CSV table of N, CA, C and O in Angstrom, one decimal:
chain,number,residue,atom,x,y,z
A,1,MET,N,-8.6,-1.8,17.6
A,1,MET,CA,-7.7,-2.1,16.6
A,1,MET,C,-7.1,-0.8,16.1
A,1,MET,O,-7.8,0.1,15.8
A,2,LYS,N,-5.8,-0.8,16.1
A,2,LYS,CA,-5.0,0.4,15.7
A,2,LYS,C,-4.5,0.3,14.2
A,2,LYS,O,-3.9,-0.8,13.9
A,3,PHE,N,-4.8,1.3,13.4
A,3,PHE,CA,-4.4,1.2,12.0
A,3,PHE,C,-3.4,2.3,11.6
A,3,PHE,O,-3.5,3.4,12.2
A,4,THR,N,-2.5,2.0,10.7
A,4,THR,CA,-1.6,3.0,10.2
A,4,THR,C,-1.6,2.9,8.7
A,4,THR,O,-1.6,1.7,8.2
A,5,VAL,N,-1.5,4.0,8.0
A,5,VAL,CA,-1.5,4.0,6.5
A,5,VAL,C,-0.2,4.7,6.0
A,5,VAL,O,-0.1,5.9,6.4
A,6,ARG,N,0.6,4.0,5.3
A,6,ARG,CA,1.8,4.6,4.6
A,6,ARG,C,1.8,4.3,3.2
A,6,ARG,O,1.3,3.2,2.8
A,7,PHE,N,2.3,5.2,2.3
A,7,PHE,CA,2.3,4.9,0.9
A,7,PHE,C,3.5,5.5,0.2
A,7,PHE,O,4.2,6.5,0.8
A,8,TYR,N,3.9,5.0,-0.9
A,8,TYR,CA,4.9,5.5,-1.8
A,8,TYR,C,4.3,5.6,-3.2
A,8,TYR,O,3.7,4.7,-3.7
A,9,THR,N,4.4,6.8,-3.8
A,9,THR,CA,3.9,7.0,-5.1
A,9,THR,C,4.8,8.0,-5.9
A,9,THR,O,5.4,8.9,-5.3
A,10,LYS,N,4.8,7.7,-7.2
A,10,LYS,CA,5.5,8.7,-8.1
A,10,LYS,C,4.5,9.4,-9.0
A,10,LYS,O,4.7,10.5,-9.5
A,11,THR,N,3.3,8.8,-9.1
A,11,THR,CA,2.3,9.4,-10.0
A,11,THR,C,1.1,10.0,-9.3
A,11,THR,O,0.2,10.7,-9.9
A,12,GLY,N,0.9,9.6,-8.0
A,12,GLY,CA,-0.3,10.1,-7.2
A,12,GLY,C,-1.4,9.0,-7.2
A,12,GLY,O,-2.3,9.2,-6.4
A,13,ASN,N,-1.3,8.0,-7.9
A,13,ASN,CA,-2.3,6.9,-8.0
A,13,ASN,C,-2.4,6.2,-6.6
A,13,ASN,O,-3.5,6.1,-6.1
A,14,THR,N,-1.3,5.8,-6.0
A,14,THR,CA,-1.3,5.1,-4.8
A,14,THR,C,-1.8,6.0,-3.6
A,14,THR,O,-2.4,5.6,-2.7
A,15,LYS,N,-1.4,7.3,-3.7
A,15,LYS,CA,-1.9,8.2,-2.7
A,15,LYS,C,-3.4,8.3,-2.7
A,15,LYS,O,-4.0,8.4,-1.6
A,16,LYS,N,-4.1,8.3,-3.8
A,16,LYS,CA,-5.5,8.3,-3.8
A,16,LYS,C,-6.1,7.1,-3.1
A,16,LYS,O,-7.0,7.2,-2.3
A,17,LEU,N,-5.5,5.9,-3.3
A,17,LEU,CA,-5.9,4.7,-2.7
A,17,LEU,C,-5.7,4.8,-1.2
A,17,LEU,O,-6.5,4.4,-0.4
A,18,ALA,N,-4.5,5.3,-0.8
A,18,ALA,CA,-4.2,5.4,0.6
A,18,ALA,C,-5.2,6.4,1.3
A,18,ALA,O,-5.6,6.1,2.5
A,19,GLU,N,-5.5,7.5,0.7
A,19,GLU,CA,-6.4,8.4,1.3
A,19,GLU,C,-7.8,7.8,1.5
A,19,GLU,O,-8.5,8.1,2.5
A,20,ALA,N,-8.2,6.9,0.5
A,20,ALA,CA,-9.5,6.3,0.6
A,20,ALA,C,-9.5,5.3,1.8
A,20,ALA,O,-10.5,5.2,2.6
A,21,ILE,N,-8.5,4.6,2.0
A,21,ILE,CA,-8.3,3.7,3.2
A,21,ILE,C,-8.4,4.5,4.5
A,21,ILE,O,-9.1,4.1,5.4
A,22,ALA,N,-7.6,5.5,4.5
A,22,ALA,CA,-7.5,6.3,5.7
A,22,ALA,C,-8.8,6.9,6.1
A,22,ALA,O,-9.2,6.9,7.3
A,23,GLN,N,-9.5,7.4,5.1
A,23,GLN,CA,-10.8,8.0,5.4
A,23,GLN,C,-11.8,7.0,6.0
A,23,GLN,O,-12.5,7.2,6.9
A,24,GLU,N,-11.7,5.8,5.4
A,24,GLU,CA,-12.6,4.7,5.9
A,24,GLU,C,-12.3,4.3,7.3
A,24,GLU,O,-13.1,4.0,8.1
A,25,LEU,N,-11.0,4.3,7.7
A,25,LEU,CA,-10.5,3.9,9.0
A,25,LEU,C,-10.4,5.0,10.0
A,25,LEU,O,-10.1,4.7,11.2
A,26,GLY,N,-10.6,6.2,9.6
A,26,GLY,CA,-10.5,7.4,10.5
A,26,GLY,C,-9.1,7.7,10.9
A,26,GLY,O,-8.8,8.1,12.1
A,27,VAL,N,-8.1,7.5,10.0
A,27,VAL,CA,-6.7,7.8,10.3
A,27,VAL,C,-6.2,8.7,9.2
A,27,VAL,O,-6.9,9.0,8.2
A,28,GLU,N,-4.9,9.0,9.3
A,28,GLU,CA,-4.3,9.8,8.2
A,28,GLU,C,-3.4,9.0,7.4
A,28,GLU,O,-2.6,8.1,7.9
A,29,ALA,N,-3.4,9.2,6.1
A,29,ALA,CA,-2.5,8.5,5.1
A,29,ALA,C,-1.2,9.4,5.0
A,29,ALA,O,-1.3,10.6,4.7
A,30,LEU,N,-0.1,8.8,5.3
A,30,LEU,CA,1.2,9.5,5.3
A,30,LEU,C,2.1,8.9,4.3
A,30,LEU,O,2.1,7.7,4.1
A,31,PRO,N,3.0,9.7,3.7
A,31,PRO,CA,4.1,9.1,2.9
A,31,PRO,C,5.1,8.3,3.7
A,31,PRO,O,5.2,8.5,4.9
A,32,LEU,N,5.9,7.5,3.0
A,32,LEU,CA,6.9,6.7,3.7
A,32,LEU,C,7.9,7.5,4.4
A,32,LEU,O,8.6,7.0,5.3
A,33,SER,N,8.0,8.7,4.1
A,33,SER,CA,9.0,9.6,4.8
A,33,SER,C,8.6,9.8,6.3
A,33,SER,O,9.5,10.3,7.1
A,34,GLU,N,7.4,9.5,6.6
A,34,GLU,CA,6.9,9.5,8.0
A,34,GLU,C,7.0,8.2,8.6
A,34,GLU,O,6.3,7.2,8.3
A,35,PRO,N,8.0,8.0,9.6
A,35,PRO,CA,8.2,6.7,10.2
A,35,PRO,C,7.0,6.2,11.0
A,35,PRO,O,6.2,7.0,11.5
A,36,VAL,N,6.9,4.9,11.2
A,36,VAL,CA,5.9,4.4,12.1
A,36,VAL,C,6.5,4.4,13.5
A,36,VAL,O,7.4,3.6,13.8
A,37,THR,N,6.0,5.2,14.4
A,37,THR,CA,6.6,5.4,15.7
A,37,THR,C,5.8,4.8,16.8
A,37,THR,O,6.3,4.5,17.9
A,38,GLU,N,4.5,4.6,16.5
A,38,GLU,CA,3.6,4.0,17.6
A,38,GLU,C,3.2,2.6,17.2
A,38,GLU,O,3.2,2.3,16.0
A,39,ALA,N,2.9,1.8,18.2
A,39,ALA,CA,2.4,0.5,17.9
A,39,ALA,C,1.1,0.5,17.1
A,39,ALA,O,0.3,1.3,17.3
A,40,THR,N,1.1,-0.4,16.1
A,40,THR,CA,-0.1,-0.5,15.2
A,40,THR,C,-0.4,-2.0,15.0
A,40,THR,O,0.5,-2.8,14.8
A,41,ASP,N,-1.7,-2.3,15.0
A,41,ASP,CA,-2.0,-3.7,14.7
A,41,ASP,C,-1.9,-4.0,13.2
A,41,ASP,O,-1.4,-5.1,12.8
A,42,ILE,N,-2.3,-3.1,12.4
A,42,ILE,CA,-2.2,-3.3,10.9
A,42,ILE,C,-1.6,-2.0,10.3
A,42,ILE,O,-2.1,-0.9,10.4
A,43,LEU,N,-0.6,-2.3,9.5
A,43,LEU,CA,0.0,-1.2,8.7
A,43,LEU,C,-0.4,-1.5,7.2
A,43,LEU,O,-0.1,-2.5,6.6
A,44,PHE,N,-1.2,-0.6,6.7
A,44,PHE,CA,-1.6,-0.6,5.3
A,44,PHE,C,-0.4,0.0,4.5
A,44,PHE,O,-0.1,1.2,4.8
A,45,LEU,N,0.2,-0.7,3.6
A,45,LEU,CA,1.4,-0.2,2.9
A,45,LEU,C,1.1,-0.2,1.4
A,45,LEU,O,1.0,-1.2,0.8
A,46,GLY,N,1.1,1.1,0.9
A,46,GLY,CA,0.8,1.3,-0.5
A,46,GLY,C,2.1,1.4,-1.3
A,46,GLY,O,3.0,2.2,-0.9
A,47,ASN,N,2.1,0.8,-2.5
A,47,ASN,CA,3.3,0.8,-3.3
A,47,ASN,C,3.0,0.3,-4.7
A,47,ASN,O,1.9,-0.1,-5.0
A,48,SER,N,4.0,0.3,-5.6
A,48,SER,CA,3.8,-0.1,-7.0
A,48,SER,C,5.1,-0.6,-7.5
A,48,SER,O,6.1,-0.5,-6.9
A,49,TYR,N,5.0,-1.2,-8.7
A,49,TYR,CA,6.2,-1.5,-9.5
A,49,TYR,C,6.8,-0.3,-10.2
A,49,TYR,O,6.0,0.5,-10.8
A,50,TYR,N,8.1,-0.2,-10.1
A,50,TYR,CA,8.8,0.8,-10.9
A,50,TYR,C,10.0,0.0,-11.4
A,50,TYR,O,10.8,-0.5,-10.6
A,51,ALA,N,10.1,-0.1,-12.7
A,51,ALA,CA,11.2,-0.8,-13.4
A,51,ALA,C,11.3,-2.3,-12.9
A,51,ALA,O,12.3,-2.8,-12.5
A,52,PHE,N,10.1,-2.9,-12.8
A,52,PHE,CA,10.0,-4.3,-12.5
A,52,PHE,C,10.3,-4.7,-11.0
A,52,PHE,O,10.6,-5.9,-10.8
A,53,ASP,N,10.3,-3.7,-10.1
A,53,ASP,CA,10.6,-4.0,-8.7
A,53,ASP,C,9.9,-3.0,-7.9
A,53,ASP,O,9.5,-1.9,-8.4
A,54,ILE,N,9.8,-3.2,-6.6
A,54,ILE,CA,9.4,-2.1,-5.7
A,54,ILE,C,10.5,-1.2,-5.5
A,54,ILE,O,11.7,-1.5,-5.6
A,55,ASP,N,10.2,0.1,-5.3
A,55,ASP,CA,11.2,1.1,-5.2
A,55,ASP,C,12.1,0.9,-4.0
A,55,ASP,O,11.7,0.4,-3.0
A,56,PRO,N,13.4,1.2,-4.1
A,56,PRO,CA,14.3,1.1,-3.0
A,56,PRO,C,13.8,1.8,-1.7
A,56,PRO,O,14.1,1.4,-0.6
A,57,LYS,N,13.1,2.9,-1.9
A,57,LYS,CA,12.5,3.6,-0.7
A,57,LYS,C,11.5,2.7,0.0
A,57,LYS,O,11.4,2.8,1.3
A,58,VAL,N,10.8,1.9,-0.7
A,58,VAL,CA,9.8,1.0,0.0
A,58,VAL,C,10.6,-0.1,0.7
A,58,VAL,O,10.3,-0.4,1.9
A,59,LYS,N,11.7,-0.6,0.1
A,59,LYS,CA,12.5,-1.6,0.8
A,59,LYS,C,13.1,-1.0,2.1
A,59,LYS,O,13.1,-1.7,3.1
A,60,ALA,N,13.6,0.2,2.0
A,60,ALA,CA,14.3,0.9,3.1
A,60,ALA,C,13.3,1.1,4.2
A,60,ALA,O,13.6,0.9,5.4
A,61,PHE,N,12.0,1.5,3.8
A,61,PHE,CA,11.0,1.7,4.8
A,61,PHE,C,10.7,0.5,5.6
A,61,PHE,O,10.6,0.4,6.8
A,62,ILE,N,10.5,-0.6,4.8
A,62,ILE,CA,10.2,-1.9,5.5
A,62,ILE,C,11.3,-2.3,6.4
A,62,ILE,O,11.1,-2.7,7.6
A,63,LYS,N,12.5,-2.1,6.0
A,63,LYS,CA,13.7,-2.5,6.8
A,63,LYS,C,13.8,-1.7,8.1
A,63,LYS,O,14.2,-2.1,9.1
A,64,SER,N,13.2,-0.4,8.0
A,64,SER,CA,13.2,0.4,9.2
A,64,SER,C,12.2,0.1,10.2
A,64,SER,O,12.2,0.6,11.3
A,65,LEU,N,11.2,-0.8,9.9
A,65,LEU,CA,10.1,-1.1,10.8
A,65,LEU,C,10.6,-1.9,12.0
A,65,LEU,O,11.4,-2.8,11.9
A,66,ASP,N,10.0,-1.6,13.1
A,66,ASP,CA,10.2,-2.3,14.3
A,66,ASP,C,9.2,-3.4,14.5
A,66,ASP,O,8.0,-3.1,14.7
A,67,LYS,N,9.6,-4.7,14.4
A,67,LYS,CA,8.6,-5.7,14.4
A,67,LYS,C,7.8,-5.8,15.7
A,67,LYS,O,6.7,-6.3,15.8
A,68,SER,N,8.3,-5.2,16.8
A,68,SER,CA,7.5,-5.1,18.0
A,68,SER,C,6.4,-4.1,18.0
A,68,SER,O,5.5,-4.1,18.9
A,69,LYS,N,6.4,-3.2,17.0
A,69,LYS,CA,5.4,-2.2,16.9
A,69,LYS,C,4.4,-2.4,15.8
A,69,LYS,O,3.4,-1.8,15.7
A,70,VAL,N,4.7,-3.4,14.9
A,70,VAL,CA,3.8,-3.6,13.7
A,70,VAL,C,3.3,-5.1,13.8
A,70,VAL,O,4.0,-6.0,13.7
A,71,GLY,N,1.9,-5.2,13.9
A,71,GLY,CA,1.3,-6.5,14.0
A,71,GLY,C,1.4,-7.3,12.7
A,71,GLY,O,1.9,-8.4,12.6
A,72,LYS,N,1.0,-6.6,11.6
A,72,LYS,CA,1.1,-7.2,10.3
A,72,LYS,C,0.9,-6.1,9.2
A,72,LYS,O,0.4,-5.0,9.5
A,73,ILE,N,1.3,-6.4,8.0
A,73,ILE,CA,1.3,-5.5,6.9
A,73,ILE,C,0.2,-6.0,5.9
A,73,ILE,O,0.1,-7.2,5.6
A,74,VAL,N,-0.7,-5.0,5.5
A,74,VAL,CA,-1.6,-5.3,4.4
A,74,VAL,C,-1.2,-4.5,3.2
A,74,VAL,O,-1.0,-3.3,3.3
A,75,ASN,N,-0.9,-5.2,2.1
A,75,ASN,CA,-0.4,-4.6,0.9
A,75,ASN,C,-1.5,-4.0,0.0
A,75,ASN,O,-2.5,-4.6,-0.1
A,76,PHE,N,-1.2,-2.9,-0.6
A,76,PHE,CA,-2.2,-2.3,-1.6
A,76,PHE,C,-1.4,-1.5,-2.6
A,76,PHE,O,-0.3,-1.1,-2.3
A,77,GLY,N,-2.0,-1.3,-3.7
A,77,GLY,CA,-1.4,-0.5,-4.7
A,77,GLY,C,-2.1,-0.6,-6.1
A,77,GLY,O,-3.1,-1.2,-6.2
A,78,SER,N,-1.4,0.1,-7.0
A,78,SER,CA,-1.9,0.2,-8.4
A,78,SER,C,-0.7,0.1,-9.3
A,78,SER,O,0.4,0.4,-8.9
A,79,ALA,N,-1.0,-0.3,-10.5
A,79,ALA,CA,0.1,-0.4,-11.5
A,79,ALA,C,-0.5,-0.3,-12.9
A,79,ALA,O,-1.6,-0.8,-13.1
A,80,ALA,N,0.2,0.2,-13.9
A,80,ALA,CA,-0.3,0.3,-15.2
A,80,ALA,C,-0.1,-1.0,-16.0
A,80,ALA,O,-1.0,-1.4,-16.8
A,81,MET,N,1.0,-1.7,-15.7
A,81,MET,CA,1.3,-2.9,-16.5
A,81,MET,C,1.4,-4.1,-15.7
A,81,MET,O,0.8,-5.2,-16.0
A,82,LEU,N,2.1,-4.1,-14.6
A,82,LEU,CA,2.3,-5.3,-13.8
A,82,LEU,C,1.3,-5.4,-12.7
A,82,LEU,O,0.6,-4.4,-12.4
A,83,ASN,N,1.1,-6.5,-12.2
A,83,ASN,CA,0.1,-6.7,-11.1
A,83,ASN,C,0.7,-6.5,-9.7
A,83,ASN,O,1.6,-5.7,-9.5
A,84,SER,N,0.3,-7.3,-8.8
A,84,SER,CA,0.6,-7.2,-7.4
A,84,SER,C,2.1,-7.2,-7.1
A,84,SER,O,2.9,-7.9,-7.6
A,85,THR,N,2.4,-6.3,-6.1
A,85,THR,CA,3.7,-6.3,-5.5
A,85,THR,C,3.8,-7.2,-4.2
A,85,THR,O,4.8,-7.2,-3.5
A,86,TYR,N,2.8,-7.9,-4.0
A,86,TYR,CA,2.7,-8.7,-2.7
A,86,TYR,C,3.9,-9.5,-2.4
A,86,TYR,O,4.5,-9.5,-1.4
A,87,LYS,N,4.4,-10.3,-3.4
A,87,LYS,CA,5.5,-11.2,-3.2
A,87,LYS,C,6.8,-10.4,-2.9
A,87,LYS,O,7.6,-10.8,-2.0
A,88,LYS,N,7.0,-9.3,-3.5
A,88,LYS,CA,8.2,-8.5,-3.3
A,88,LYS,C,8.1,-7.9,-1.9
A,88,LYS,O,9.1,-7.9,-1.1
A,89,VAL,N,7.0,-7.4,-1.5
A,89,VAL,CA,6.8,-6.8,-0.2
A,89,VAL,C,6.9,-7.8,0.9
A,89,VAL,O,7.6,-7.6,1.9
A,90,LYS,N,6.3,-9.0,0.7
A,90,LYS,CA,6.4,-10.1,1.6
A,90,LYS,C,7.9,-10.5,1.9
A,90,LYS,O,8.3,-10.8,3.0
A,91,ALA,N,8.6,-10.6,0.8
A,91,ALA,CA,10.1,-11.0,0.9
A,91,ALA,C,10.8,-10.0,1.8
A,91,ALA,O,11.6,-10.4,2.7
A,92,GLU,N,10.5,-8.7,1.7
A,92,GLU,CA,11.2,-7.7,2.5
A,92,GLU,C,10.7,-7.7,3.9
A,92,GLU,O,11.5,-7.6,4.9
A,93,ALA,N,9.4,-7.9,4.1
A,93,ALA,CA,8.8,-8.0,5.4
A,93,ALA,C,9.3,-9.2,6.2
A,93,ALA,O,9.6,-9.1,7.4
A,94,SER,N,9.5,-10.3,5.5
A,94,SER,CA,10.0,-11.5,6.1
A,94,SER,C,11.4,-11.3,6.7
A,94,SER,O,11.8,-11.9,7.7
A,95,LYS,N,12.2,-10.4,6.0
A,95,LYS,CA,13.6,-10.2,6.5
A,95,LYS,C,13.6,-9.5,7.9
A,95,LYS,O,14.5,-9.6,8.6
A,96,VAL,N,12.5,-8.7,8.2
A,96,VAL,CA,12.4,-8.0,9.5
A,96,VAL,C,11.4,-8.7,10.4
A,96,VAL,O,11.2,-8.2,11.5
A,97,GLY,N,10.9,-9.8,10.0
A,97,GLY,CA,10.0,-10.6,10.9
A,97,GLY,C,8.6,-10.1,11.1
A,97,GLY,O,8.0,-10.3,12.1
A,98,ILE,N,8.1,-9.3,10.1
A,98,ILE,CA,6.7,-8.8,10.2
A,98,ILE,C,5.8,-9.6,9.2
A,98,ILE,O,6.1,-9.7,8.0
A,99,PRO,N,4.8,-10.2,9.7
A,99,PRO,CA,3.9,-11.0,8.8
A,99,PRO,C,3.1,-10.2,7.9
A,99,PRO,O,2.8,-9.0,8.2
A,100,MET,N,2.7,-10.8,6.8
A,100,MET,CA,1.8,-10.1,5.8
A,100,MET,C,0.5,-10.8,5.9
A,100,MET,O,0.3,-12.0,6.0
A,101,ASP,N,-0.6,-9.9,5.8
A,101,ASP,CA,-1.9,-10.4,5.6
A,101,ASP,C,-2.0,-11.2,4.3
A,101,ASP,O,-1.4,-10.8,3.3
A,102,GLU,N,-2.8,-12.2,4.2
A,102,GLU,CA,-3.0,-12.9,3.0
A,102,GLU,C,-3.7,-12.2,1.9
A,102,GLU,O,-3.6,-12.4,0.7
A,103,LYS,N,-4.6,-11.2,2.3
A,103,LYS,CA,-5.4,-10.4,1.4
A,103,LYS,C,-4.6,-9.1,1.1
A,103,LYS,O,-3.8,-8.6,1.8
A,104,GLU,N,-4.9,-8.6,-0.1
A,104,GLU,CA,-4.4,-7.4,-0.6
A,104,GLU,C,-5.3,-6.7,-1.5
A,104,GLU,O,-6.3,-7.3,-2.0
A,105,PHE,N,-5.1,-5.4,-1.8
A,105,PHE,CA,-5.9,-4.7,-2.8
A,105,PHE,C,-5.0,-4.2,-3.9
A,105,PHE,O,-3.9,-3.6,-3.6
A,106,HIS,N,-5.4,-4.5,-5.2
A,106,HIS,CA,-4.6,-4.0,-6.3
A,106,HIS,C,-5.6,-3.6,-7.4
A,106,HIS,O,-6.6,-4.3,-7.6
A,107,CYS,N,-5.3,-2.5,-8.1
A,107,CYS,CA,-6.1,-2.1,-9.2
A,107,CYS,C,-5.2,-1.5,-10.3
A,107,CYS,O,-4.0,-1.2,-10.0
A,108,LYS,N,-5.8,-1.2,-11.4
A,108,LYS,CA,-5.0,-0.5,-12.5
A,108,LYS,C,-4.7,0.9,-12.1
A,108,LYS,O,-5.5,1.5,-11.4
A,109,GLY,N,-3.6,1.4,-12.6
A,109,GLY,CA,-3.3,2.8,-12.3
A,109,GLY,C,-2.9,3.5,-13.6
A,109,GLY,O,-2.4,2.9,-14.5
A,110,GLU,N,-3.3,4.8,-13.7
A,110,GLU,CA,-3.0,5.5,-15.0
A,110,GLU,C,-1.5,5.8,-15.1
A,110,GLU,O,-0.8,6.1,-14.2
A,111,PHE,N,-1.0,5.6,-16.3
A,111,PHE,CA,0.3,5.9,-16.7
A,111,PHE,C,0.4,6.3,-18.1
A,111,PHE,O,0.1,5.4,-19.0
A,112,LYS,N,0.7,7.5,-18.4
A,112,LYS,CA,0.7,8.1,-19.8
A,112,LYS,C,-0.6,7.8,-20.4
A,112,LYS,O,-1.6,8.3,-20.0
A,113,TRP,N,-0.7,7.0,-21.5
A,113,TRP,CA,-1.9,6.7,-22.2
A,113,TRP,C,-2.7,5.5,-21.7
A,113,TRP,O,-3.8,5.2,-22.1
A,114,LEU,N,-2.1,4.8,-20.8
A,114,LEU,CA,-2.7,3.6,-20.3
A,114,LEU,C,-3.7,3.8,-19.1
A,114,LEU,O,-3.3,4.6,-18.2
A,115,HIS,N,-4.8,3.2,-19.1
A,115,HIS,CA,-5.8,3.2,-18.0
A,115,HIS,C,-6.1,4.6,-17.5
A,115,HIS,O,-6.1,4.9,-16.3
A,116,LYS,N,-6.5,5.4,-18.5
A,116,LYS,CA,-6.9,6.8,-18.2
A,116,LYS,C,-7.9,6.9,-17.1
A,116,LYS,O,-8.9,6.2,-17.0
A,117,GLY,N,-7.7,7.8,-16.1
A,117,GLY,CA,-8.6,8.0,-15.0
A,117,GLY,C,-8.6,7.0,-13.9
A,117,GLY,O,-9.4,7.1,-12.9
A,118,ARG,N,-7.7,6.0,-13.9
A,118,ARG,CA,-7.6,5.0,-12.9
A,118,ARG,C,-6.5,5.4,-11.9
A,118,ARG,O,-5.5,6.0,-12.3
A,119,PRO,N,-6.7,5.2,-10.6
A,119,PRO,CA,-7.9,4.6,-10.0
A,119,PRO,C,-9.1,5.6,-10.1
A,119,PRO,O,-8.9,6.8,-9.9
A,120,ASN,N,-10.2,5.0,-10.4
A,120,ASN,CA,-11.4,5.8,-10.6
A,120,ASN,C,-12.3,5.7,-9.3
A,120,ASN,O,-11.9,5.1,-8.3
A,121,GLU,N,-13.5,6.3,-9.4
A,121,GLU,CA,-14.4,6.2,-8.2
A,121,GLU,C,-14.8,4.8,-7.8
A,121,GLU,O,-14.9,4.5,-6.6
A,122,ASP,N,-14.9,3.9,-8.8
A,122,ASP,CA,-15.2,2.5,-8.5
A,122,ASP,C,-14.1,1.9,-7.7
A,122,ASP,O,-14.3,1.1,-6.8
A,123,ASP,N,-12.8,2.2,-8.1
A,123,ASP,CA,-11.7,1.7,-7.4
A,123,ASP,C,-11.6,2.2,-6.0
A,123,ASP,O,-11.3,1.5,-5.1
A,124,LEU,N,-11.9,3.5,-5.8
A,124,LEU,CA,-11.8,4.1,-4.5
A,124,LEU,C,-12.9,3.5,-3.6
A,124,LEU,O,-12.7,3.3,-2.4
A,125,LYS,N,-14.1,3.2,-4.1
A,125,LYS,CA,-15.1,2.6,-3.4
A,125,LYS,C,-14.7,1.2,-3.0
A,125,LYS,O,-15.0,0.7,-1.9
A,126,ALA,N,-14.1,0.5,-3.9
A,126,ALA,CA,-13.7,-0.9,-3.7
A,126,ALA,C,-12.6,-1.0,-2.6
A,126,ALA,O,-12.6,-1.9,-1.8
A,127,ILE,N,-11.7,0.0,-2.6
A,127,ILE,CA,-10.6,-0.1,-1.6
A,127,ILE,C,-11.2,0.3,-0.2
A,127,ILE,O,-10.7,-0.2,0.8
A,128,ALA,N,-12.1,1.2,-0.2
A,128,ALA,CA,-12.8,1.5,1.1
A,128,ALA,C,-13.5,0.3,1.6
A,128,ALA,O,-13.4,0.0,2.8
A,129,GLU,N,-14.2,-0.4,0.8
A,129,GLU,CA,-14.8,-1.7,1.2
A,129,GLU,C,-13.8,-2.7,1.7
A,129,GLU,O,-14.0,-3.4,2.6
A,130,PHE,N,-12.7,-2.8,1.0
A,130,PHE,CA,-11.6,-3.7,1.3
A,130,PHE,C,-11.1,-3.3,2.8
A,130,PHE,O,-11.0,-4.2,3.6
A,131,ALA,N,-10.9,-2.1,3.0
A,131,ALA,CA,-10.4,-1.6,4.3
A,131,ALA,C,-11.4,-1.9,5.4
A,131,ALA,O,-11.1,-2.2,6.6
A,132,ARG,N,-12.7,-1.8,5.1
A,132,ARG,CA,-13.8,-1.9,6.1
A,132,ARG,C,-13.8,-3.3,6.7
A,132,ARG,O,-14.1,-3.5,7.9
A,133,GLN,N,-13.3,-4.3,6.0
A,133,GLN,CA,-13.3,-5.7,6.6
A,133,GLN,C,-12.3,-5.8,7.8
A,133,GLN,O,-12.4,-6.8,8.5
A,134,TYR,N,-11.4,-4.9,7.9
A,134,TYR,CA,-10.5,-4.9,9.0
A,134,TYR,C,-10.9,-4.2,10.3
A,134,TYR,O,-10.3,-4.3,11.3
A,135,LYS,N,-12.0,-3.5,10.2
A,135,LYS,CA,-12.6,-2.8,11.4
A,135,LYS,C,-13.0,-3.7,12.4
A,135,LYS,O,-13.6,-4.8,12.2
């Protein structure tokens, strides 16, 4: 099974989650600025809500994906106020014909005074355990 990890973050929270997944799977977590050039069975895609939507860079990244190279997307992320970006990411992935896994990982993320220290060690352990199920 071939894994790829890409993420978009403005605060660093999603990067922490991406690095925990990558460490568990023995791959490198890279920002969205690094395209997916090799075939992958599972693309772990980290993102969050910004102004009540996924960032345009996330949408552009998904649009750039080659459906013949990506088996499916597994969504993950963190947010201070809103929950899962799953539906937004799935809508974009559907436009390019890439299926989404039904499971995802989401946790609270620190923003200003909210959720200090999140994602924390427990969150990082939980996302590593989440990734382990795909091995």
